[in-house]
Coordinates of C-alpha atoms in Angstrom, one line a residue:
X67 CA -10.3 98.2 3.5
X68 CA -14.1 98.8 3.5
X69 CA -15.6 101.0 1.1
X70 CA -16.1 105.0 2.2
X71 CA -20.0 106.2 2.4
X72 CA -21.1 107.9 -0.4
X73 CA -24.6 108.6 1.3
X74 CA -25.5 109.1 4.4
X75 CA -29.6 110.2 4.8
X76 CA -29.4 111.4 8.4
X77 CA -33.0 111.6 10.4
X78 CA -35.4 111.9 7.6
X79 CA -38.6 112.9 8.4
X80 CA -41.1 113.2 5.7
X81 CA -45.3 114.5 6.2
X82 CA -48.2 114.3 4.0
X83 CA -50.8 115.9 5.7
X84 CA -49.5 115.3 9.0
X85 CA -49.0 111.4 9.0
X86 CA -45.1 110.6 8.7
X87 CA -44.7 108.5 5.6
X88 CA -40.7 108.4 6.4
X89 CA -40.0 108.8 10.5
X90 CA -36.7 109.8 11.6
X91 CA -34.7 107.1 8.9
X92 CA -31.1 106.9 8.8
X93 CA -29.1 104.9 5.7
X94 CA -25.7 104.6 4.5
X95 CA -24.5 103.4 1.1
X96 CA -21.3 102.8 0.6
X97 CA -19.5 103.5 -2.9
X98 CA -19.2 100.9 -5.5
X99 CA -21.8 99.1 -3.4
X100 CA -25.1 97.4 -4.4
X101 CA -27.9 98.5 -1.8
X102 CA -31.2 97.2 -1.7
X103 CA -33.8 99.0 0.2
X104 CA -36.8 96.4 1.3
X105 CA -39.8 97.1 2.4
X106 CA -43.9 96.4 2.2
X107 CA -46.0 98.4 -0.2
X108 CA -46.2 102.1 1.9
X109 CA -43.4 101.4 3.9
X110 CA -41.7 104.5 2.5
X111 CA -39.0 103.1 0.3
X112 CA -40.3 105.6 -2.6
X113 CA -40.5 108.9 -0.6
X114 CA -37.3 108.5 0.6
X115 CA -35.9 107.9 -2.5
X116 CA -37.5 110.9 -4.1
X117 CA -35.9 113.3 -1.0
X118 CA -33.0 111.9 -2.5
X119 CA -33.3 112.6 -5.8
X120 CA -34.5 115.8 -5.3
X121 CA -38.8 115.3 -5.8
X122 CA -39.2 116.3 -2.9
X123 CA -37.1 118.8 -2.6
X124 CA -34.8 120.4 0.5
X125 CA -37.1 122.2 2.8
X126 CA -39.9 119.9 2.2
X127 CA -38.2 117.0 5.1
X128 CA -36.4 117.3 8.2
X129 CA -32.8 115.7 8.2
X130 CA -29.7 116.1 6.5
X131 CA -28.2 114.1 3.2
X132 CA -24.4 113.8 2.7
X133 CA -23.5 113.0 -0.5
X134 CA -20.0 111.9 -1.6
X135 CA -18.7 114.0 1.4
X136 CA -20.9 117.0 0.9
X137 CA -24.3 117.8 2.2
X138 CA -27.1 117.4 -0.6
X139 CA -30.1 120.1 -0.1
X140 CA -31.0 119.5 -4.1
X141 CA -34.3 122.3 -5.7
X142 CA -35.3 119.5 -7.6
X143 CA -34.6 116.6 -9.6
X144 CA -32.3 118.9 -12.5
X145 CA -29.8 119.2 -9.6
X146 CA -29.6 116.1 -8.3
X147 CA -28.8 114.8 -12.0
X148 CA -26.1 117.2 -11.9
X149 CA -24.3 116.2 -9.4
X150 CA -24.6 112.5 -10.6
X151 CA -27.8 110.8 -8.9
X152 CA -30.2 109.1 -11.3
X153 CA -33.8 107.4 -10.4
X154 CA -35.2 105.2 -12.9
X155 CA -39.1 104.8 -11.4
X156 CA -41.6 101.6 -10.9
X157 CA -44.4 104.1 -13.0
X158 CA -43.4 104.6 -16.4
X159 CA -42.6 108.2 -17.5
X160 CA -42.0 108.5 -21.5
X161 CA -43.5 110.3 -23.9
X162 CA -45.4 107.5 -26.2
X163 CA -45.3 109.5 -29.7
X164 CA -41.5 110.5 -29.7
X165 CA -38.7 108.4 -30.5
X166 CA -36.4 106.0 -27.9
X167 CA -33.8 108.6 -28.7
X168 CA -36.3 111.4 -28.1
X169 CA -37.3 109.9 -24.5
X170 CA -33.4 109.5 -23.8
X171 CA -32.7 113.0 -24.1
X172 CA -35.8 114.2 -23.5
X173 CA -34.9 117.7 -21.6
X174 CA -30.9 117.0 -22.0
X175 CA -30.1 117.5 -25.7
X176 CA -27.0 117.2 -26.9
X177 CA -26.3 120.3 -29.0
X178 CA -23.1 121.4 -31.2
X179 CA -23.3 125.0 -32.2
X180 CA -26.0 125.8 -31.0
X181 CA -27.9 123.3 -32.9
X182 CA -29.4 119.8 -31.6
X183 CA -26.9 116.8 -32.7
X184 CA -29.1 114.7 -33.7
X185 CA -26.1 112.6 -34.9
X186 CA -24.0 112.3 -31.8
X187 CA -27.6 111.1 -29.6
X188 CA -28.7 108.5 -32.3
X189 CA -25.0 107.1 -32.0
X190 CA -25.3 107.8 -27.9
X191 CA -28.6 105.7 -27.9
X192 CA -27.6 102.9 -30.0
X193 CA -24.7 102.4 -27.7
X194 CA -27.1 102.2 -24.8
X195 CA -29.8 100.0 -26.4
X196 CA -26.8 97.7 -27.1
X197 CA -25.3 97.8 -23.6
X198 CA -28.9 96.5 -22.7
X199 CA -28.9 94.0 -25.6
X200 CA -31.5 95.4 -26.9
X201 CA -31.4 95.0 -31.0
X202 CA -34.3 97.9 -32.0
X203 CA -33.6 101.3 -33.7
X204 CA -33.2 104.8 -32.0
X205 CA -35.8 105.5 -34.3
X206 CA -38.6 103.3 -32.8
X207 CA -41.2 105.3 -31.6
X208 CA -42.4 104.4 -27.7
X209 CA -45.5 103.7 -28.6
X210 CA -44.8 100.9 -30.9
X211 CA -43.1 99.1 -27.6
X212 CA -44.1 96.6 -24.9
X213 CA -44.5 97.5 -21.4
X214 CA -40.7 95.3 -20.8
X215 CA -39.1 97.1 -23.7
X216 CA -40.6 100.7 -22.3
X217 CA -39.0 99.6 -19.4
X218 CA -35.8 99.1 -20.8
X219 CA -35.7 102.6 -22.3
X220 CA -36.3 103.7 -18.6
X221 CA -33.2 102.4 -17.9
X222 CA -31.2 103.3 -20.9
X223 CA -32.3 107.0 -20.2
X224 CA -30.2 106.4 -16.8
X225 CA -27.2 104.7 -18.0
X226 CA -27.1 107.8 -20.6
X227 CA -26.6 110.2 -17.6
X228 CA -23.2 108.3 -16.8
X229 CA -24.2 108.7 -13.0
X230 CA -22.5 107.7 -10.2
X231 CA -25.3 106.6 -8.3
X232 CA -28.5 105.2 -9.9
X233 CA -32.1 104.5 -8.0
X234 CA -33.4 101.6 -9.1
X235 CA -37.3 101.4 -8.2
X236 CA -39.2 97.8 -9.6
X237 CA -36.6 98.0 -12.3
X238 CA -37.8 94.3 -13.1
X239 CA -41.4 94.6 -12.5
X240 CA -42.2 94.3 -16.4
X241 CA -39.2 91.9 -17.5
X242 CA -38.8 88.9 -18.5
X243 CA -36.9 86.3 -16.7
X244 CA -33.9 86.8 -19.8
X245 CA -34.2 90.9 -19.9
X246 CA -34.0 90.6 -15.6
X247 CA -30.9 89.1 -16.5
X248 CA -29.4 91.0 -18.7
X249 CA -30.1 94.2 -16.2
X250 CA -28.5 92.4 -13.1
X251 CA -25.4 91.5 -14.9
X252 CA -25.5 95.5 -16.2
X253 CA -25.8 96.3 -12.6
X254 CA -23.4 94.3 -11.8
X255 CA -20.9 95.8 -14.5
X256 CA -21.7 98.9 -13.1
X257 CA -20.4 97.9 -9.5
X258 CA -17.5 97.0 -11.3
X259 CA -16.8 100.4 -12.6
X260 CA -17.4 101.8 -9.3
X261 CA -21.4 103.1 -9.8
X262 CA -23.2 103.1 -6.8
X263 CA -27.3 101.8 -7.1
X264 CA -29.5 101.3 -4.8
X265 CA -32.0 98.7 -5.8
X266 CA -35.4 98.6 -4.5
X267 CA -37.4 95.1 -5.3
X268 CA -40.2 93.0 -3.9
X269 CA -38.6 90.1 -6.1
X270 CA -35.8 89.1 -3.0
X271 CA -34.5 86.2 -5.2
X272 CA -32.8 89.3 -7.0
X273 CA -32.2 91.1 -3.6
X274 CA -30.0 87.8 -2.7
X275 CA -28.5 87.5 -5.8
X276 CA -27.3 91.7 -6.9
X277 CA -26.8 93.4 -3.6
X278 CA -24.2 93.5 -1.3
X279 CA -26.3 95.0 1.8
X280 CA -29.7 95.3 2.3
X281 CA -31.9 97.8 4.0
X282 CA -35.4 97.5 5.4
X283 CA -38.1 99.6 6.4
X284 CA -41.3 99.5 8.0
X285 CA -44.1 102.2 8.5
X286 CA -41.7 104.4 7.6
X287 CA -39.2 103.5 10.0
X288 CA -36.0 101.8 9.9
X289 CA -35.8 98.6 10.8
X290 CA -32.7 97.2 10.3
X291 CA -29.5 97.4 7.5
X292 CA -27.6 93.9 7.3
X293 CA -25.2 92.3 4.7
X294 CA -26.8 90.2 2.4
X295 CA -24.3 87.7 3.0
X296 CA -25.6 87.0 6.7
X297 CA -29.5 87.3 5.7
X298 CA -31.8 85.0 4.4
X299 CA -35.2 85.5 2.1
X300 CA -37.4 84.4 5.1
X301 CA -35.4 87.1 7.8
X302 CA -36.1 89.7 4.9
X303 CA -39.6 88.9 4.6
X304 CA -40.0 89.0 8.5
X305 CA -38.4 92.4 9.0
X306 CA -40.5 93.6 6.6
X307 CA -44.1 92.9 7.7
X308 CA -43.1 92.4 11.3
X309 CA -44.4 88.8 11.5
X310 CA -43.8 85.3 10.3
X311 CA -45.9 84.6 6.6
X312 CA -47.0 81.4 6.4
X313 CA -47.9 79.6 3.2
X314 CA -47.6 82.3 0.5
X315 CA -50.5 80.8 -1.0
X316 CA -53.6 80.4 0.2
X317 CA -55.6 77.1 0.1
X318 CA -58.2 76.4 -2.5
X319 CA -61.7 75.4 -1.9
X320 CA -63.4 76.1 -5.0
X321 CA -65.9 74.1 -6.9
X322 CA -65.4 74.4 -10.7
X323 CA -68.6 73.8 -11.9
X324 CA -69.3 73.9 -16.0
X325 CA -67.6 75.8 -18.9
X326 CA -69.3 79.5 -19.2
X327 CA -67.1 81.6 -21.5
X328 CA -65.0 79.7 -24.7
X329 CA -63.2 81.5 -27.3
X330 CA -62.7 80.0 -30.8
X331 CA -60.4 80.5 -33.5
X332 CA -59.4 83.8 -32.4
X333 CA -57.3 86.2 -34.2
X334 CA -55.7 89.6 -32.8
X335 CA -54.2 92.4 -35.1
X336 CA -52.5 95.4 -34.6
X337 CA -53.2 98.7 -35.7
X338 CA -50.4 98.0 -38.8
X339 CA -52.0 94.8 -39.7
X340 CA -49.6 92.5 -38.0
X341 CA -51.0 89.7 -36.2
X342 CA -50.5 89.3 -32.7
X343 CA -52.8 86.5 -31.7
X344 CA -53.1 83.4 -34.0
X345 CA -56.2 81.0 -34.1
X346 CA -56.3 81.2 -30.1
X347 CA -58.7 78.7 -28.6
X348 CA -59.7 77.6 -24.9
X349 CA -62.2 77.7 -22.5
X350 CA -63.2 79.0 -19.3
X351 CA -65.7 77.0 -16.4
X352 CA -67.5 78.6 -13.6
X353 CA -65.1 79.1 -10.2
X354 CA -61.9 78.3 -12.1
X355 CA -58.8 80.4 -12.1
X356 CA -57.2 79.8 -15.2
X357 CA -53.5 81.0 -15.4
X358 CA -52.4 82.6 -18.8
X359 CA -48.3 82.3 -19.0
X360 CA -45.7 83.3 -22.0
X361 CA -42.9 85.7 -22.2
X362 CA -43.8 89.4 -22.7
X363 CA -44.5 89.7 -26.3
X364 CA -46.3 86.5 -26.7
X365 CA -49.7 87.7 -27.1
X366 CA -51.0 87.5 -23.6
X367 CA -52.0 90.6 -23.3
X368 CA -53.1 91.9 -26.8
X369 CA -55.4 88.5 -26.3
X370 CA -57.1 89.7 -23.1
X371 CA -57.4 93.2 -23.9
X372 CA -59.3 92.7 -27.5
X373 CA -61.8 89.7 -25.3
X374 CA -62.5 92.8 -23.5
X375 CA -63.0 95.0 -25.9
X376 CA -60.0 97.8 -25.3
X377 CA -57.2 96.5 -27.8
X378 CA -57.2 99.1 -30.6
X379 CA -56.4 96.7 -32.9
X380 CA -58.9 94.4 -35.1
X381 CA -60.1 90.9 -33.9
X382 CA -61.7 87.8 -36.2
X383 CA -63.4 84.5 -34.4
X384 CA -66.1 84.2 -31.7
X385 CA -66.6 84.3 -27.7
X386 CA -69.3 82.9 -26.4
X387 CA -70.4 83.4 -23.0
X388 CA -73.5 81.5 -20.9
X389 CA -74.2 80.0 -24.7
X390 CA -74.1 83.1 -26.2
X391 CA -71.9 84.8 -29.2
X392 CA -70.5 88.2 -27.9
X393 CA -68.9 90.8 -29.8
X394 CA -67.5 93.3 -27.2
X395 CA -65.8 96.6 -28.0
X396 CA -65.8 98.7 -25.4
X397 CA -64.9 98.6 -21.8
X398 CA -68.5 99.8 -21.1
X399 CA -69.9 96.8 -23.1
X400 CA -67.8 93.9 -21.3
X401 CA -68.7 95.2 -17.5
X402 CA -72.3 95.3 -18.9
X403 CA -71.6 91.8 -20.4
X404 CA -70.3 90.9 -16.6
X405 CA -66.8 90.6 -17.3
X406 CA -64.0 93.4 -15.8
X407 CA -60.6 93.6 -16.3
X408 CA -57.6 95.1 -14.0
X409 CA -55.2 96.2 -16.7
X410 CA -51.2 95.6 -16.3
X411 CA -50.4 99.5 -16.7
X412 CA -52.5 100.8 -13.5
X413 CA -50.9 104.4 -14.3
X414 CA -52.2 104.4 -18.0
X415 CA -55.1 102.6 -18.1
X416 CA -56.3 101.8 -13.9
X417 CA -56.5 105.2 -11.8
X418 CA -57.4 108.7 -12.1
X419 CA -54.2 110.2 -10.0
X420 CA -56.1 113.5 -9.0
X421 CA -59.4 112.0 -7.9
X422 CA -59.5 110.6 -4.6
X423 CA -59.8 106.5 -3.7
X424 CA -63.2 106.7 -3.4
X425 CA -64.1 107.9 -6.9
X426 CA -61.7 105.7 -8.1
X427 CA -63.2 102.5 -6.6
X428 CA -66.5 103.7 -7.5
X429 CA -66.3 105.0 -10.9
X430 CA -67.3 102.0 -12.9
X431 CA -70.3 101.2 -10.9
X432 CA -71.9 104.7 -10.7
X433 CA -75.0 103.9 -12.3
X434 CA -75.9 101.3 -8.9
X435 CA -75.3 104.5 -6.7
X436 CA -77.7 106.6 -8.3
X437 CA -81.4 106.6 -7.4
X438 CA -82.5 108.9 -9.7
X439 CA -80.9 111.6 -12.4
X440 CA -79.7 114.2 -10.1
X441 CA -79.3 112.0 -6.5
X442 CA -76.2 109.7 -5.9
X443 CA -76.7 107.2 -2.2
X444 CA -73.4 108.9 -1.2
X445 CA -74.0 106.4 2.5
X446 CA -74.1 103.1 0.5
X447 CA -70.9 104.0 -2.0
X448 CA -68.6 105.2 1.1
X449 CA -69.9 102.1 2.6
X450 CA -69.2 99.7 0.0
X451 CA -65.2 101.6 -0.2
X452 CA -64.7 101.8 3.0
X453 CA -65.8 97.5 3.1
X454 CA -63.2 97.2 0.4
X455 CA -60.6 99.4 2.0
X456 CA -61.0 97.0 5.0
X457 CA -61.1 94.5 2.8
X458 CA -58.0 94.8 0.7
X459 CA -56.1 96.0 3.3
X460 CA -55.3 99.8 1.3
X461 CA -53.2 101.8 3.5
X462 CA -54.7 105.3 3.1
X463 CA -55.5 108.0 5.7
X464 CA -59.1 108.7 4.1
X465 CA -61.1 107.8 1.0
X466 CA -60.8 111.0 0.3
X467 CA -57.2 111.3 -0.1
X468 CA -56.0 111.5 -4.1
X469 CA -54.6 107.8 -4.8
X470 CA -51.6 109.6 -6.3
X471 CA -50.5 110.1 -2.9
X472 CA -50.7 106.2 -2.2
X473 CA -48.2 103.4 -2.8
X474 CA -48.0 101.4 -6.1
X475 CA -48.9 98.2 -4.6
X476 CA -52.2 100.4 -2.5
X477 CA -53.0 101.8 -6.2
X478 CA -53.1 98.4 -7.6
X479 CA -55.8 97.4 -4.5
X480 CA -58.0 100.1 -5.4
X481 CA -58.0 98.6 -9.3
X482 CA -58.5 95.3 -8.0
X483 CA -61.8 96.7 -5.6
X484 CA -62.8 98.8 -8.9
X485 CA -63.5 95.3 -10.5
X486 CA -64.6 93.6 -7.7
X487 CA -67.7 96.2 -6.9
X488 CA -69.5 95.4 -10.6
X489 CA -70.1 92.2 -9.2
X490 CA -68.5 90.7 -12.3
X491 CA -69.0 86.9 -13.7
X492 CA -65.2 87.0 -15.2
X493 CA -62.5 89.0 -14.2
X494 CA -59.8 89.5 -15.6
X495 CA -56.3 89.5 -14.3
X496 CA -53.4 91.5 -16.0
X497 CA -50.3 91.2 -13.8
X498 CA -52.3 91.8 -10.8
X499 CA -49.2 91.7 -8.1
X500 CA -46.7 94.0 -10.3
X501 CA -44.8 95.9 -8.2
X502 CA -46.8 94.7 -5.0
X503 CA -44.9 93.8 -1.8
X504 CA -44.8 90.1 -0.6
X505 CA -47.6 91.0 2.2
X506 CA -50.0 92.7 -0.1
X507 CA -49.4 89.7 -2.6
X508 CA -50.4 87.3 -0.2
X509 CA -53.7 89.4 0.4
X510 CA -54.6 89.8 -3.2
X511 CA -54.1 85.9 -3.6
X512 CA -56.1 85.4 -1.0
X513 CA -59.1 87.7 -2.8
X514 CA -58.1 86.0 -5.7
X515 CA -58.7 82.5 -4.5
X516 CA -62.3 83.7 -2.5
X517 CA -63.5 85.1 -6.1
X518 CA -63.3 81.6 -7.4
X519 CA -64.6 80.3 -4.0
X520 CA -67.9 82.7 -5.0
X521 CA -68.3 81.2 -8.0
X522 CA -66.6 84.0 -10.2
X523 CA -64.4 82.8 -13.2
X524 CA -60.7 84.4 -12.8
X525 CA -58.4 84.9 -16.0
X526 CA -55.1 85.2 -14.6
X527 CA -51.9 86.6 -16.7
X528 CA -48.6 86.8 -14.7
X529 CA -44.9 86.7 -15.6
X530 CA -43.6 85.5 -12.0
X531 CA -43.9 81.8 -12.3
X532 CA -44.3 81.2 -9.2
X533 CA -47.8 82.8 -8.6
X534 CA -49.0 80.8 -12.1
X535 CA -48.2 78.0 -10.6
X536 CA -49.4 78.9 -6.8
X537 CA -53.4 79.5 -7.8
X538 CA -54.5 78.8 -11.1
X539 CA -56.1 75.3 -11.3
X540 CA -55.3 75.3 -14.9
X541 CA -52.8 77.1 -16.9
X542 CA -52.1 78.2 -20.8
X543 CA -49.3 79.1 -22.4
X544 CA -48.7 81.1 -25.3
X545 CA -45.7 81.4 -27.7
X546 CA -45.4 84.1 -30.3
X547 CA -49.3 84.9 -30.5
X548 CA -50.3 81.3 -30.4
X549 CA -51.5 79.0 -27.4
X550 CA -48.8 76.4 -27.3
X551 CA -49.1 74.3 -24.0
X552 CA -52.7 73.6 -21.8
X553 CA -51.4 72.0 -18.3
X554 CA -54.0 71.2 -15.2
X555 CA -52.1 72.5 -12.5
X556 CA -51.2 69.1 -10.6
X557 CA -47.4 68.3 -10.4
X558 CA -46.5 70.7 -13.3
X559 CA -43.4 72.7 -12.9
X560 CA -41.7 75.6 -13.8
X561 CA -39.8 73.9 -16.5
X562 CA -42.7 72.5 -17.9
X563 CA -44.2 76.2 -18.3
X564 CA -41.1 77.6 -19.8
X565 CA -40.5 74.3 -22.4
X566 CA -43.7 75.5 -24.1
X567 CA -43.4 79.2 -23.4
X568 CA -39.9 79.2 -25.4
X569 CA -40.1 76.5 -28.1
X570 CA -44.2 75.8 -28.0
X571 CA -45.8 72.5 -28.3
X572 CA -46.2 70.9 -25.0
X573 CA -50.0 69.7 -24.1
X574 CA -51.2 68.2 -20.8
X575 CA -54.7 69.7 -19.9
X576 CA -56.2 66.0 -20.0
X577 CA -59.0 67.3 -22.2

């Protein structure tokens, strides 16, 4: 006997300033089951998800939720945890200067006469962080954490709630290929123990392998629901952008001319001394893409960050760009310099969530819009966003429109056009497709590859394999804060890249 529904999202019709993000949808979930909910970048996935969880609360949509037999019409998210509905989000919401046990209970405390139990939460959250095989103390404060280990505590904050159904948005965005693991196989206890999730992922390789039907939307319509059984990756992939993809990476015609930018014996530290970059060294030529691979916590990002001049920590060795020794310490310095950088935590370090798409694209180039002190050429910077809107493909009703209001994978666009409209010389690449559907990654590739075809240098530092492997012309990997393997990118595999990103030591650049 099948599974009974425990949700059924009848009609849903969500505005924002009357465009439909979600028109009309219908989707059941069945108990115990596995659901993943597909769907490009804007498509809706999120805002429907959030009139589930009680964001957007009743009143604010048209349509009717049944939940476990009852209709839902939750005030906000505090009653949708209450009756057992979780949503651990693709954007990161902790508090950086409390504790992981802090963050856990964050607005839930445990308390025992009247006082907080500080006891019975530190013994909660170890059992969590253990569940997740995570071997760090409740203690740790947030800040002192990763962006896959924040992550992580997203999650434990979920499984905390003992809910019966958990919202999982880009759980995996951030994770390694071993901590992707070990949450599948928790989901996958959880199934076992008859929690509901519902799983939303760009990464369909996971789709196939967790869930046991699969949803898709488009423009905020439904498409179609089909067990995942009976689907393939390359059906998903067409429901979802409503046409056939091609190759999913674009050909290359750029000329790598000479090296421009080097960086010699290089040494990163953190704020408490410990060093997090060891005697890095490599170079960079003119029109090259150069992959940067390693698991999270190898370095790959505290080395990027300090080049450009935002890592908080201290730095020892030289760059030296067009001939030149350069010291930069500032963001300000490096675009000066000709070198930008799209960060990995758009959120944090990328957008401004109030100002509109326009400020936000244009914000780093003001000084080329203004003529003189008190006169901006307002016609030449809406023409240059609305170019890159164009462009990049950004779904938005107006440049005007707050980019809070846009998609995660849209956000990550307006970054990327940010960069692009300082005309850099090097730009730098953090995790440029996190949490970016499998259209819009196709798009950014393409930018990628026509940066290089213009002559610009491209750093490139991804976790997904795949995408390493799909543009860079040559790739380095690092292993606990030191470069470890140097491949050009001809017949190289994936088991070559992981080899030196796990044990170190494998060299083929040919140099």
């Amino acid at each position: 006997m099948e599974n009974r529904e425990i949700l059924d999202m009848r009609n849903i019709t969500k505005d924002f300033s009357g465009v439909k993000a979600l028109d009309n949808i219908t989707i059941k979930v069945k108990k115990g089951d596995v659901h993943a909910l597909c769907g490009e970048n804007g498509a809706g996935k999120s805002t429907l998800m959030k009139v589930l969880s009680g964001i957007y609360p009743h009143g604010t949509y048209s349509g009717d939720i049944y939940y476990d037999g009852n209709i839902l019409k939750n005030r906000g998210i505090k009653d949708s945890e209450n009756k057992g509905i979780s949503i651990i989000h693709q954007e990161l919401n902790l508090v950086d200067e409390l504790s992981i046990m802090e963050n856990i209970f964050l607005g839930n405390f445990i308390l025992k006469n009247g006082m907080v139990d500080f006891y019975k939460m530190y013994q909660k959250t170890s059992e969590v962080l253990k569940e997740l095989k995570m071997d760090i103390s409740p203690d740790t404060l947030v800040r002192e954490l990763g962006i896959g280990h924040k992550q992580l505590v997203e999650i434990a904050k979920a499984l905390s709630k003992n809910s019966k159904l958990i919202i999982f948005d880009e759980p995996t965005a951030s994770l390694t290929e071993k901590e992707t693991d070990v949450l599948l196989n928790i989901i996958g206890d959880l199934r076992e123990k008859g929690v509901t999730s519902i799983y939303i992922s760009h990464k369909l390789d996971e789709v196939m392998k967790i869930s046991d039907e699969v949803t898709v939307i488009r423009d905020g319509q439904f498409i179609e629901c089909r067990k995942t059984s009976g689907y393939s990756k390359n059906e998903i992939v067409k429901a979802m952008v409503g046409r056939e993809l091609g190759s999913f990476y674009p050909e290359k015609n750029n000329k790598i001319g000479e090296v421009i930018f080097e960086v010699k014996n290089y040494n990163v530290f953190d704020n408490i001394g410990k060093q997090r970059v060891k005697n890095a060294n490599f170079t960079l030529k003119k029109g090259e893409i150069l992959g940067i691979s390693g698991l999270i916590g190898s370095g790959r990002t505290e080395l990027i960050s300090s080049i450009f001049g935002t890592y908080e920590g201290s730095k020892t060795g030289e760059c030296i760009f067009n001939g030149k020794k350069i010291n930069i310490k500032s963001a300000k310095e490096a675009l000066k310099t000709g070198i930008s950088m799209v960060p990995e935590d758009r959120k944090q370090d990328g957008i401004i969530a109030d100002m509109s798409v326009e400020k936000n694209m244009t914000l780093s180039n003001l000084d080329s819009y203004t003529k003189a002190a008190d006169y901006v050429d307002t016609y030449r910077e809406k023409t240059d966003v609305r170019r890159y809107i164009d462009l990049l493909k950004i779904k938005t009703t107006s440049e005007d429109l707050a980019i809070k209001n846009l998609s995660g994978g849209n956000q990550q666009k307006v970054v990327l056009a940010k960069n692009l409209l300082v005309n850099p010389k090097i730009i730098i690449l953090d995790e440029p497709t996190r949490g970016v559907d499998v259209g819009a990654k196709y798009e950014i590739y393409k930018n990628i590859v026509e940066l290089a075809e213009r002559g610009i240098s491209v750093i490139m530092v991804s976790s997904e394999l795949p995408e390493v492997l799909g543009i860079s012309d040559r790739i380095i990997v690092m292993h606990e804060g030191e470069i470890k393997g140097e491949f050009i990118n001809k017949d190289v595999t994936q088991e070559m890249i992981m080899e030196a990103a796990i044990v170190g030591g494998r060299n083929e650049s040919g140099n």
